[in-house]
mmCIF file of C-alpha atoms and ligand atoms in Angstrom:
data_model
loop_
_atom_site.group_PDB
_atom_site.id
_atom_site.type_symbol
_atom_site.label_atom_id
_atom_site.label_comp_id
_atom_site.label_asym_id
_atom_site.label_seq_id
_atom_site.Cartn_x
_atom_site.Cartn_y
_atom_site.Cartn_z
ATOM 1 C CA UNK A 18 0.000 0.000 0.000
ATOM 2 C CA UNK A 19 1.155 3.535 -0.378
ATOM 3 C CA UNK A 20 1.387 4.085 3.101
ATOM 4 C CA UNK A 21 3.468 0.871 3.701
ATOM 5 C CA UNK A 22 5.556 2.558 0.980
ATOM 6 C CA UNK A 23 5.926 6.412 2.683
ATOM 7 C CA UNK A 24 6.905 4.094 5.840
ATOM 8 C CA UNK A 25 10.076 2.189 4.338
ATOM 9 C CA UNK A 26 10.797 5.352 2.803
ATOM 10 C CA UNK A 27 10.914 7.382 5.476
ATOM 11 C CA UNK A 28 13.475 4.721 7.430
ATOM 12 C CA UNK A 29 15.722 5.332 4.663
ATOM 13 C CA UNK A 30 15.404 8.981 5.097
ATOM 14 C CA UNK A 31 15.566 9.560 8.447
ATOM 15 C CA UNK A 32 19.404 9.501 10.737
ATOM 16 C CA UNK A 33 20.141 11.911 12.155
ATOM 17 C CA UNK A 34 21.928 10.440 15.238
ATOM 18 C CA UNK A 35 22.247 6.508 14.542
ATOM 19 C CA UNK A 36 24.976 4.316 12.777
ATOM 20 C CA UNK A 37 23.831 3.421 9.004
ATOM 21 C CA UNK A 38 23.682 -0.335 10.114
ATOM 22 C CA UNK A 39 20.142 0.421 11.232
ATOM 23 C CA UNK A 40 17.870 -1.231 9.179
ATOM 24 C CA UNK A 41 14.846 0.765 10.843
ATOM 25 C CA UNK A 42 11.535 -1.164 11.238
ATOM 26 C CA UNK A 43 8.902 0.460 12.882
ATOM 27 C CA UNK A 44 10.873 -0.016 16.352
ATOM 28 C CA UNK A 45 13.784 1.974 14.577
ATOM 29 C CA UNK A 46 11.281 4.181 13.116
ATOM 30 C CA UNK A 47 10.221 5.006 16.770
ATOM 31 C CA UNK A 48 12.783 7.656 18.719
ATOM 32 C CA UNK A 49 14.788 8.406 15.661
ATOM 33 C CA UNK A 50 12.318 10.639 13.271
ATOM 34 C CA UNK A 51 8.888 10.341 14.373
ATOM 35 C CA UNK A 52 7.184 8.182 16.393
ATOM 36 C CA UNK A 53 4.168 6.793 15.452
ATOM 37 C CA UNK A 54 2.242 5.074 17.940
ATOM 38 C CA UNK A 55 1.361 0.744 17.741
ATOM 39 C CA UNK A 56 -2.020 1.434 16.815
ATOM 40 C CA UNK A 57 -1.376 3.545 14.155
ATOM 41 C CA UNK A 58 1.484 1.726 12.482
ATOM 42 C CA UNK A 59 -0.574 -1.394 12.473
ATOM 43 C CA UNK A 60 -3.888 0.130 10.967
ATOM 44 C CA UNK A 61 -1.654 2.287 8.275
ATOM 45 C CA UNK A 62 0.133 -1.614 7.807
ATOM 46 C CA UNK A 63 -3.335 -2.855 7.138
ATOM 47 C CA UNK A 64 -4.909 -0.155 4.945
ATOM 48 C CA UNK A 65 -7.663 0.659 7.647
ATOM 49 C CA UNK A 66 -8.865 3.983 8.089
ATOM 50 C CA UNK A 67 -6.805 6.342 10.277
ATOM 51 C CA UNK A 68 -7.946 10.215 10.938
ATOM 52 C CA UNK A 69 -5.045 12.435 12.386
ATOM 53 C CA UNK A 70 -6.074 15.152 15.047
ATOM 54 C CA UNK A 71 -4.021 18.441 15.597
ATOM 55 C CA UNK A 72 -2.599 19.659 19.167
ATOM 56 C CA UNK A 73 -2.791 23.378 19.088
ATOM 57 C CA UNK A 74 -6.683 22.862 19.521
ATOM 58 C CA UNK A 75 -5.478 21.227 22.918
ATOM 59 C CA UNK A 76 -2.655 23.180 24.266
ATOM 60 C CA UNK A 77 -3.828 26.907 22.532
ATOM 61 C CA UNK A 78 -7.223 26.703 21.871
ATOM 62 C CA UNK A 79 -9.023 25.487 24.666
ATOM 63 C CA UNK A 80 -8.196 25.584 28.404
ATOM 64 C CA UNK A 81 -7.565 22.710 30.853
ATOM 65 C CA UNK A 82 -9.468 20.652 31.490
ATOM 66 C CA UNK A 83 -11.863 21.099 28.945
ATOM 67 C CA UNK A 84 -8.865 20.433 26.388
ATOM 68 C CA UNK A 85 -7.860 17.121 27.681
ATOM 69 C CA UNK A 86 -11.465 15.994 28.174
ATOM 70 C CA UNK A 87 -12.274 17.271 24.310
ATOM 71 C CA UNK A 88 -9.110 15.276 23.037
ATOM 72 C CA UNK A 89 -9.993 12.065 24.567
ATOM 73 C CA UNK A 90 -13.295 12.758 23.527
ATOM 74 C CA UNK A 91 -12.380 13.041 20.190
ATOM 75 C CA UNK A 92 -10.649 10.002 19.959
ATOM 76 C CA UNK A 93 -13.526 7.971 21.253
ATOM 77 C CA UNK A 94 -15.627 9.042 18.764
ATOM 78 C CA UNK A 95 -13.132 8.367 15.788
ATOM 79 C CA UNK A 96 -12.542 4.824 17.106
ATOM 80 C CA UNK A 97 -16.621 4.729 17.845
ATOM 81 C CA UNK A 98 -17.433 5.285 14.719
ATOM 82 C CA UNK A 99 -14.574 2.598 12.777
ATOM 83 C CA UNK A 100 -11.272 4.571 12.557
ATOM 84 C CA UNK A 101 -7.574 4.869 14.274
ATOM 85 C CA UNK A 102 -7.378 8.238 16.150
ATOM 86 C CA UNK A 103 -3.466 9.700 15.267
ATOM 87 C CA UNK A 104 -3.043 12.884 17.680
ATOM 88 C CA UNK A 105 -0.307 14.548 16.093
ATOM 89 C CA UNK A 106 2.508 16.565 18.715
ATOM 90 C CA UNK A 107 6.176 17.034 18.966
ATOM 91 C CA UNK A 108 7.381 15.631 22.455
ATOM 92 C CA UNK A 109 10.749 15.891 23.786
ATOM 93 C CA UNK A 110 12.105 17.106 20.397
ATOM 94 C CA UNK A 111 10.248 13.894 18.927
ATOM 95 C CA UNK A 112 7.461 13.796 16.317
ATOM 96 C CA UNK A 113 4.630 11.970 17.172
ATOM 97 C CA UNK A 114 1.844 10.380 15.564
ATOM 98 C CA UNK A 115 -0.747 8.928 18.146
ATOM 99 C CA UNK A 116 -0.460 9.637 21.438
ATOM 100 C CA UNK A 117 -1.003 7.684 24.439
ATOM 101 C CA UNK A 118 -3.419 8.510 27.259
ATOM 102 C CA UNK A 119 -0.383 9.928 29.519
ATOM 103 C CA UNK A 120 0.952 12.026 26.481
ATOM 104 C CA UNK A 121 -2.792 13.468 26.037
ATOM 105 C CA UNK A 122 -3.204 14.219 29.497
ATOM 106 C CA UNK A 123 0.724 15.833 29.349
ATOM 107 C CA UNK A 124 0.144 17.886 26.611
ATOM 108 C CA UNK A 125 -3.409 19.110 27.734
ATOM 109 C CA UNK A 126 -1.384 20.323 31.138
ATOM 110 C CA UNK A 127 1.281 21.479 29.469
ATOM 111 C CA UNK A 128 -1.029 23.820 27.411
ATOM 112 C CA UNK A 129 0.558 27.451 26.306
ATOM 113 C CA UNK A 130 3.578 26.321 27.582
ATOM 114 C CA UNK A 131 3.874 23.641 24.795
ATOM 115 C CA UNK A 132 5.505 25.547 21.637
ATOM 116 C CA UNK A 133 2.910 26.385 19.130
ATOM 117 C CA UNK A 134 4.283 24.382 16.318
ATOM 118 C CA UNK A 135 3.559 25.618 12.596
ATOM 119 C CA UNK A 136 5.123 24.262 9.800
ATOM 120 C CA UNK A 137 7.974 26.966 10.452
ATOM 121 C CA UNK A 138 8.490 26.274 13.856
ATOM 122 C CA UNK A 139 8.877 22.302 13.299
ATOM 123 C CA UNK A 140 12.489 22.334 12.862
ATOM 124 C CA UNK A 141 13.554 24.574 16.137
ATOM 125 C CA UNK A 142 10.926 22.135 18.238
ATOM 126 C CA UNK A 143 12.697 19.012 17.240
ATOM 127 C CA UNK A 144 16.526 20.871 17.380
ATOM 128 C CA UNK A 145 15.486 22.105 20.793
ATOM 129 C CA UNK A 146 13.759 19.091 21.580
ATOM 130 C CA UNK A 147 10.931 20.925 23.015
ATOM 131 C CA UNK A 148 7.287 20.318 23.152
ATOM 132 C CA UNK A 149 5.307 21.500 20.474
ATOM 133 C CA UNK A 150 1.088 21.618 19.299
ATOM 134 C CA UNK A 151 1.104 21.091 16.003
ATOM 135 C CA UNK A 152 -1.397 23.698 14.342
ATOM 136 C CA UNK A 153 -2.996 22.191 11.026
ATOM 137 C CA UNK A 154 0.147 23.667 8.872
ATOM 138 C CA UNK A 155 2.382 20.861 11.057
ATOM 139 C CA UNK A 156 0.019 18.256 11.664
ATOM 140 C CA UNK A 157 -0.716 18.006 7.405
ATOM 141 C CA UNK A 158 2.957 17.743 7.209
ATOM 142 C CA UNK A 159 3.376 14.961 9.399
ATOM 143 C CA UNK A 160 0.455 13.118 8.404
ATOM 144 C CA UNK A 161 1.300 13.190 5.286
ATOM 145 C CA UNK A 162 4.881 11.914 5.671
ATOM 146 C CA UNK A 163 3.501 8.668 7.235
ATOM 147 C CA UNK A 164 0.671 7.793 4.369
ATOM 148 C CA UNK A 165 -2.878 9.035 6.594
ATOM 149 C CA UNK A 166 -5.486 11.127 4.206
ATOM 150 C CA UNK A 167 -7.556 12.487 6.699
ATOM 151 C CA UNK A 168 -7.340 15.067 9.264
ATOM 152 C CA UNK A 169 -9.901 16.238 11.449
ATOM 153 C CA UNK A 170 -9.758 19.741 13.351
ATOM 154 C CA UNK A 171 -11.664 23.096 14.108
ATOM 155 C CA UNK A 172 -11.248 25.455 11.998
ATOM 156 C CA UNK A 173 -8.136 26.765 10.267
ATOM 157 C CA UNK A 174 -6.436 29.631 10.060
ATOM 158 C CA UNK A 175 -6.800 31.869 7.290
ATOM 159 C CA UNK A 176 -5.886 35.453 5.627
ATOM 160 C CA UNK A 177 -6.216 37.838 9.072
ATOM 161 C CA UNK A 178 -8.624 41.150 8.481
ATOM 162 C CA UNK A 179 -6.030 43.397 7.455
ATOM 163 C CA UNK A 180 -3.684 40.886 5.724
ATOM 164 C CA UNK A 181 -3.538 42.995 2.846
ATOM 165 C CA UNK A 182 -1.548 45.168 4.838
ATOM 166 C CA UNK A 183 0.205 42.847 7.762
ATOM 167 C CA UNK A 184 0.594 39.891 5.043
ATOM 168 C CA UNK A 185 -0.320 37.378 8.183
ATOM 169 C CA UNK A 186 -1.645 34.753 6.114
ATOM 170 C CA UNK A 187 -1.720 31.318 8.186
ATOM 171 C CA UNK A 188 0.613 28.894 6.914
ATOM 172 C CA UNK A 189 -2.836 26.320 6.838
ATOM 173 C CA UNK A 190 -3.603 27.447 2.968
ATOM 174 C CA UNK A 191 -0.228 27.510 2.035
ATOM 175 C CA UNK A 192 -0.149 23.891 3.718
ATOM 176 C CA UNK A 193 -3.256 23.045 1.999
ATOM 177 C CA UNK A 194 -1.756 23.767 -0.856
ATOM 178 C CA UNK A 195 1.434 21.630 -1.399
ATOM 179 C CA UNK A 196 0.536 18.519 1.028
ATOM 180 C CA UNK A 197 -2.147 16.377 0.027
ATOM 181 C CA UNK A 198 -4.434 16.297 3.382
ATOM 182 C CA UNK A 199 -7.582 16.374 3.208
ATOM 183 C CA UNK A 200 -9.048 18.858 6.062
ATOM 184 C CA UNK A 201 -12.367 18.398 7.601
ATOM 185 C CA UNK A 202 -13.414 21.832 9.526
ATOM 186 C CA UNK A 203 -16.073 23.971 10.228
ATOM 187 C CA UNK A 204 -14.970 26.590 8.592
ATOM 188 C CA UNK A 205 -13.292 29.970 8.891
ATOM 189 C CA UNK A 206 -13.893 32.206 12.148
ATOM 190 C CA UNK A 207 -15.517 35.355 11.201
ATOM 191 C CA UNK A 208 -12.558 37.205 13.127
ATOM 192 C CA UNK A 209 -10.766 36.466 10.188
ATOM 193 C CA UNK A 210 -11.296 37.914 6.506
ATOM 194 C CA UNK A 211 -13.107 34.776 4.890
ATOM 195 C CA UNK A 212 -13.329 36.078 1.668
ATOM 196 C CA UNK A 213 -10.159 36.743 1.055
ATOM 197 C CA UNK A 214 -9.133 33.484 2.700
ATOM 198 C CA UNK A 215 -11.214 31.359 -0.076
ATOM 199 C CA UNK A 216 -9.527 33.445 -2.689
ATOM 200 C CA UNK A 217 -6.066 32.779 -1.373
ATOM 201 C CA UNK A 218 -7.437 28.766 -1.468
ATOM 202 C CA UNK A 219 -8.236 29.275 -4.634
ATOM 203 C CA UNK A 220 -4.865 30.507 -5.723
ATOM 204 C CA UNK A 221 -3.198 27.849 -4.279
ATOM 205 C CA UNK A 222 -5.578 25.627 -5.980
ATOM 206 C CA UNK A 223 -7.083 24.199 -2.885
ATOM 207 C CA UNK A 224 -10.676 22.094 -3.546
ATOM 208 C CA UNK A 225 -12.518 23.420 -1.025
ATOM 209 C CA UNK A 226 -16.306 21.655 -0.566
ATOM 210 C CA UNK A 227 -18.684 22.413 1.367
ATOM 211 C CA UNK A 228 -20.476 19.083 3.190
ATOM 212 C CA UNK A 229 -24.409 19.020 2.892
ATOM 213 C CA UNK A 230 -24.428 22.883 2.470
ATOM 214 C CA UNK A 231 -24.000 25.619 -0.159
ATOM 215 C CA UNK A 232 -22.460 28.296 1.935
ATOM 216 C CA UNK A 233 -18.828 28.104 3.197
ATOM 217 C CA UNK A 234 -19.437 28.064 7.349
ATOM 218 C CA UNK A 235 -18.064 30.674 9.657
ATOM 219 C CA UNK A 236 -16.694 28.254 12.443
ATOM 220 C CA UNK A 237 -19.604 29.249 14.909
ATOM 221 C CA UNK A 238 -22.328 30.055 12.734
ATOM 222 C CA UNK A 239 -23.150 27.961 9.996
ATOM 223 C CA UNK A 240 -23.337 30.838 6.916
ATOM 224 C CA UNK A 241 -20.430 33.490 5.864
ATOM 225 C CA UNK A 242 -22.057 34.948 3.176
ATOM 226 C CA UNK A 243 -19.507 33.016 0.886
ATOM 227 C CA UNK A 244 -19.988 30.794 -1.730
ATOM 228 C CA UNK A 245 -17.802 27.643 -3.151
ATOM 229 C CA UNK A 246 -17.845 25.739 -6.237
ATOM 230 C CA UNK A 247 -17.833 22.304 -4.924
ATOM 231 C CA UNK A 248 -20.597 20.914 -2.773
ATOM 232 C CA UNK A 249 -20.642 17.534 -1.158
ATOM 233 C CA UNK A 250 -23.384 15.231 0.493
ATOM 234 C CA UNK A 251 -22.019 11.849 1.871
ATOM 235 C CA UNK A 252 -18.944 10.249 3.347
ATOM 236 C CA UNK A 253 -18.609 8.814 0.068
ATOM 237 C CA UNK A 254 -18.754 11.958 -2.286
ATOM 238 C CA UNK A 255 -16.093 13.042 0.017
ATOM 239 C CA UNK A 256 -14.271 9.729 -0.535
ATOM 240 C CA UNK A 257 -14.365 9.829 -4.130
ATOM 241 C CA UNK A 258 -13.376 13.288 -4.131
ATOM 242 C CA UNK A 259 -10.167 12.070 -2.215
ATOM 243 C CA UNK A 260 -9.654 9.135 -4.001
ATOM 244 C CA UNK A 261 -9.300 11.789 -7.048
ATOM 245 C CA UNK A 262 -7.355 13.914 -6.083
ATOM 246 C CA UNK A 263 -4.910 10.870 -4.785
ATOM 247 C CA UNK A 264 -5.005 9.114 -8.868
ATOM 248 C CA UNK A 265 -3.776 12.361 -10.263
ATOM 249 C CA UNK A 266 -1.245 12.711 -7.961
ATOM 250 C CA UNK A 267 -2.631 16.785 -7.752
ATOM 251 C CA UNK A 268 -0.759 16.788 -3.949
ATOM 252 C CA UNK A 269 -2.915 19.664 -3.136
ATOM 253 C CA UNK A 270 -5.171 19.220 0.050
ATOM 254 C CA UNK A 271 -8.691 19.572 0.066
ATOM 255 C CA UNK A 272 -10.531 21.011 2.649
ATOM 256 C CA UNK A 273 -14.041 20.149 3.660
ATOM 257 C CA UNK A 274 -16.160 22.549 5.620
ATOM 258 C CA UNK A 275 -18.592 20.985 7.772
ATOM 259 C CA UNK A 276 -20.996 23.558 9.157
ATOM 260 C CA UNK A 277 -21.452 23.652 13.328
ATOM 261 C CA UNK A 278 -24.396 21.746 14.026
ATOM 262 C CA UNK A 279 -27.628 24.230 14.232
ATOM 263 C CA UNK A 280 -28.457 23.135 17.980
ATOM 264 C CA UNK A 281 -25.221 24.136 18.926
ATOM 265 C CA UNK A 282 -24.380 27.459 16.595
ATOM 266 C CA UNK A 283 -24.281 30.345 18.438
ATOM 267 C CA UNK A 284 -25.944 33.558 18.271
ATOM 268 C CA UNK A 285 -24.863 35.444 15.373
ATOM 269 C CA UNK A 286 -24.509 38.348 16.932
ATOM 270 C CA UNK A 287 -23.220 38.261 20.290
ATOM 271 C CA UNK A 288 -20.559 36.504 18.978
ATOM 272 C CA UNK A 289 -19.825 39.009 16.247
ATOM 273 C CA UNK A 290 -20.111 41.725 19.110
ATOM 274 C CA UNK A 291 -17.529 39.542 21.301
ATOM 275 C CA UNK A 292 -14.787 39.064 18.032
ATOM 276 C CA UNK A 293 -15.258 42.882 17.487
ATOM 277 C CA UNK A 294 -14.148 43.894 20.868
ATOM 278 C CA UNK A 295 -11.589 41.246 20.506
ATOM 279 C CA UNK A 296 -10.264 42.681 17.778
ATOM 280 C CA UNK A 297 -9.905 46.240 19.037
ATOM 281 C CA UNK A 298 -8.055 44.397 22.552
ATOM 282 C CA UNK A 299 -5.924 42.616 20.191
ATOM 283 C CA UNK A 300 -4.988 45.670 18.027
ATOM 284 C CA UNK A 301 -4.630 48.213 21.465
ATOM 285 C CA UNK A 302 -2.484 45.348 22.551
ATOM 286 C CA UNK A 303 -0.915 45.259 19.365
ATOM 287 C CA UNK A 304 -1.154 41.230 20.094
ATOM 288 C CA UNK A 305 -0.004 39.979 16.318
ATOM 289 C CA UNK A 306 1.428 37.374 14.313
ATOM 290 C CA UNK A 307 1.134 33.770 15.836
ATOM 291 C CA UNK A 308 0.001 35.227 19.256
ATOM 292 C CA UNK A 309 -3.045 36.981 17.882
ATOM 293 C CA UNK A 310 -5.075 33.686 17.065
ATOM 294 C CA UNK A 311 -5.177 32.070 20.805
ATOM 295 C CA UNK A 312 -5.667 35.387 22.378
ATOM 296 C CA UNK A 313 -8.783 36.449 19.930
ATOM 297 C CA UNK A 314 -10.092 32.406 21.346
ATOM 298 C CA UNK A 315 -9.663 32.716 25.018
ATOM 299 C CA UNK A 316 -10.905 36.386 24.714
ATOM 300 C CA UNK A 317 -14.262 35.269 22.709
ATOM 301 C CA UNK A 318 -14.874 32.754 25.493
ATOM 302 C CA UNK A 319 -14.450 35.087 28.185
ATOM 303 C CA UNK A 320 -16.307 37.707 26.963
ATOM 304 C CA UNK A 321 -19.478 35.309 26.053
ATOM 305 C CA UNK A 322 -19.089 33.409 29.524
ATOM 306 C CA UNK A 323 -18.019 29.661 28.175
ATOM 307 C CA UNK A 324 -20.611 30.062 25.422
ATOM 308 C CA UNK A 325 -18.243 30.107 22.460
ATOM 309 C CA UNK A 326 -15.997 27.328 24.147
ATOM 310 C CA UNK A 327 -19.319 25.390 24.115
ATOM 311 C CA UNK A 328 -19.927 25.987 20.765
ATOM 312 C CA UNK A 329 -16.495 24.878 19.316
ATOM 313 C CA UNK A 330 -16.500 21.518 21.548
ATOM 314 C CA UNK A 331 -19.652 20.478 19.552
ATOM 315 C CA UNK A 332 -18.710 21.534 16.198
ATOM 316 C CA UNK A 333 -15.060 19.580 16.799
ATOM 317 C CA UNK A 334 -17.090 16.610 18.051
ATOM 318 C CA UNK A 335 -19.303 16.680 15.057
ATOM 319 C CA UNK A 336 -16.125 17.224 12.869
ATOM 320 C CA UNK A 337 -14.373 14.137 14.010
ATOM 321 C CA UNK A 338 -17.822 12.334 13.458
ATOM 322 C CA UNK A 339 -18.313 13.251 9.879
ATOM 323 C CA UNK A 340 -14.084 12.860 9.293
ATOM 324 C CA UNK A 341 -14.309 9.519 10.057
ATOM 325 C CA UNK A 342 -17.293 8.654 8.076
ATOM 326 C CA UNK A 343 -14.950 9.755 5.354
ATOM 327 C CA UNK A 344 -11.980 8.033 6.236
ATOM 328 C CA UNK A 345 -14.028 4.659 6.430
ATOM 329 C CA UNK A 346 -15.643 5.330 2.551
ATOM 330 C CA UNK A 347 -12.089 6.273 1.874
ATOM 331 C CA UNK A 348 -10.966 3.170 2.966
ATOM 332 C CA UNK A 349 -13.760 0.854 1.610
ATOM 333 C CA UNK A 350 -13.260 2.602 -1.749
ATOM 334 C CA UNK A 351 -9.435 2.385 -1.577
ATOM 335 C CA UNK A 352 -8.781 -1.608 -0.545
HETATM 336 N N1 PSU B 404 -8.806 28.219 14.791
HETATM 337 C C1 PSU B 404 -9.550 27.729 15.795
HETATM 338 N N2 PSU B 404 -8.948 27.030 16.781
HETATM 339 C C2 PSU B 404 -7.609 26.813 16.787
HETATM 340 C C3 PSU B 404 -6.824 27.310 15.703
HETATM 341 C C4 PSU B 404 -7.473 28.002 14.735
HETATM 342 O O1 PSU B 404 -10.739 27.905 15.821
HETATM 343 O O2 PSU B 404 -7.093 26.196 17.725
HETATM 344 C C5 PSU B 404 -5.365 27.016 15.664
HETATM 345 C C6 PSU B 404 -5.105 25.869 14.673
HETATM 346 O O3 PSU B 404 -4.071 25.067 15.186
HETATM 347 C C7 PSU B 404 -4.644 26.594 13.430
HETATM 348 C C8 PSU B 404 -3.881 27.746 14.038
HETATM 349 O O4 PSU B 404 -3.834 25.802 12.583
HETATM 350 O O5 PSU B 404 -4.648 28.142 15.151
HETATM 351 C C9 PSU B 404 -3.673 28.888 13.078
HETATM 352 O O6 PSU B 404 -2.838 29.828 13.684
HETATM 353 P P1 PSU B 404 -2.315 31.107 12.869
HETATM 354 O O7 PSU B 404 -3.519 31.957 12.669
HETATM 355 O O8 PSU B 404 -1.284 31.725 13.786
HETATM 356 O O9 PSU B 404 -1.746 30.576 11.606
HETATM 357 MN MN1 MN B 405 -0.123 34.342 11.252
#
């Protein structure tokens, strides 16, 4: 299988400390470039379906313990539902795909004292051997260096209001567009410029779908006033989509935005009234670049009293249910 294949190939790319003799197998895979976890490495061994989860949602984007109890929460329902949960972090300078229950829980603690880890940041995490929470830029990157399709998360970062002028642009489209993930969110936040975010998809040349909707979601509402050219309605149109995208070898991502749930999507507009005093804090703060994003988070929950926090544990929960429906059509149509 192609995964079995990314896996002998990354043994023969990866030394950076051991002899030559090492032959690697997945117990010389483990400590030396990434490590992925038993569970993992047998399911990707076997072709079954395996959905990757990021860590900045964990350690940056939600605080203890509500973090820790979402992540384990989140894996439950991916192995619920027929799928291998892969948590995706950098511990102790090491990669690592699937996490235990003890590296959940010492992520969770560590929270904003774990590095925020962007595709950027990757190499100084590992040098340093630090701890890092992989934001979607670094968790596509290491999922697709060991062969899984799917990741599930939030939502992703995107062009920030202003970006015409402070050029922060997340590294999540530019991701999306040379590593071929597939991304299952809900969305764009409306505290960032979401127009301007699907146009910088589109340049990259990013399929972005939206799932059982015709409006591209806004993270905690389900509408953005934006439209996409690709709408899908199953697990399976999803999977075929993938399945696509994988035969002509496009290795661009795809993102799939799932809208929140409508029992659980806030109201419009005391959450627009809590992101635009955000916003002002953030710019009086001048609280930019790679700091701005978990501020603007913790300060929307604070200033709607838990409500938004509420909000974006249901519409990850629903995420990771509708990600692994796709990874097991993927799967089925794949084998
Ligand atoms: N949006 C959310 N929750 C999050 C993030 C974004 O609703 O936790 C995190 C993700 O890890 C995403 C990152 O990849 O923030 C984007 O950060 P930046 O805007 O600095 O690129
Ligand atoms: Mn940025």
């Amino acid at each position: 299988s192609s995964a079995l294949s990314r896996l002998s190939n990354l043994r023969g790319h990866f030394h950076p400390t051991d002899s030559n003799n090492d032959k690697g197998g997945s117990d010389g895979l483990a400590g030396r470039l990434i490590k992925i976890s038993p569970e993992v490495s047998e399911a990707l061994s076997c072709g079954r379906a395996v959905v990757a989860l990021e860590s900045t949602i964990i350690s940056h984007g939600m605080p203890y313990p509500q973090n820790l109890e979402t992540a384990k929460e989140l894996e439950a329902i991916v192995k619920t539902n027929g799928a291998v949960p892969a948590t995706v972090a950098i511990l102790d300078g090491i990669p690592c795909v699937g996490l235990s229950m003890e590296e959940l829980k010492r992520l969770a603690i560590l929270g904003t004292r774990a590095q925020k880890t962007a595709r950027r940041d990757i190499v100084h995490v590992v040098a340093t051997r630090g701890n890092g929470a992989t934001t979607v830029s670094a968790t596509m990157f290491f999922s697709s260096m060991v062969g899984i399709p799917i990741f599930v998360t939030g939502g992703i970062g995107g062009v920030h209001r202003h970006g015409e002028h402070t050029m922060d642009i997340s590294s999540d489209l530019t991701e999306l567009g040379r590593t071929p993930v597939t991304v299952i969110s809900a969305g764009v936040k409306s505290m960032l410029d979401i127009p301007r975010t699907l146009e910088y998809l589109e340049t990259q040349g990013v399929c972005v779908a939206t799932y059982k909707t015709n409006e591209f979601p806004a993270f905690f509402t389900e509408t953005s006033g934006c439209k996409v050219p690709c709408r899908v309605d199953s697990p399976e149109d999803c999977a075929r989509l993938i399945d696509a995208n994988m035969k002509l070898k496009l290795d661009t991502g795809i993102l799939i935005a799932v809208p929140i749930p409508k029992e659980h999507s806030a109201s419009g507009s005391v959450i627009e009234s809590a992101i635009q005093r955000a916003l002002k804090e953030a710019r009086d703060k001048n609280i930019t670049g790679n700091a701005e994003t978990p501020f603007l988070l913790a300060r929307v929950n604070e200033l709607t009293g838990g409500a938004s926090l509420a909000s974006n544990i249901a519409l990850v929960k629903n995420n990771a249910l509708v990600g692994t429906r796709i990874a097991v059509a993927l799967a089925q149509l794949r084998n």
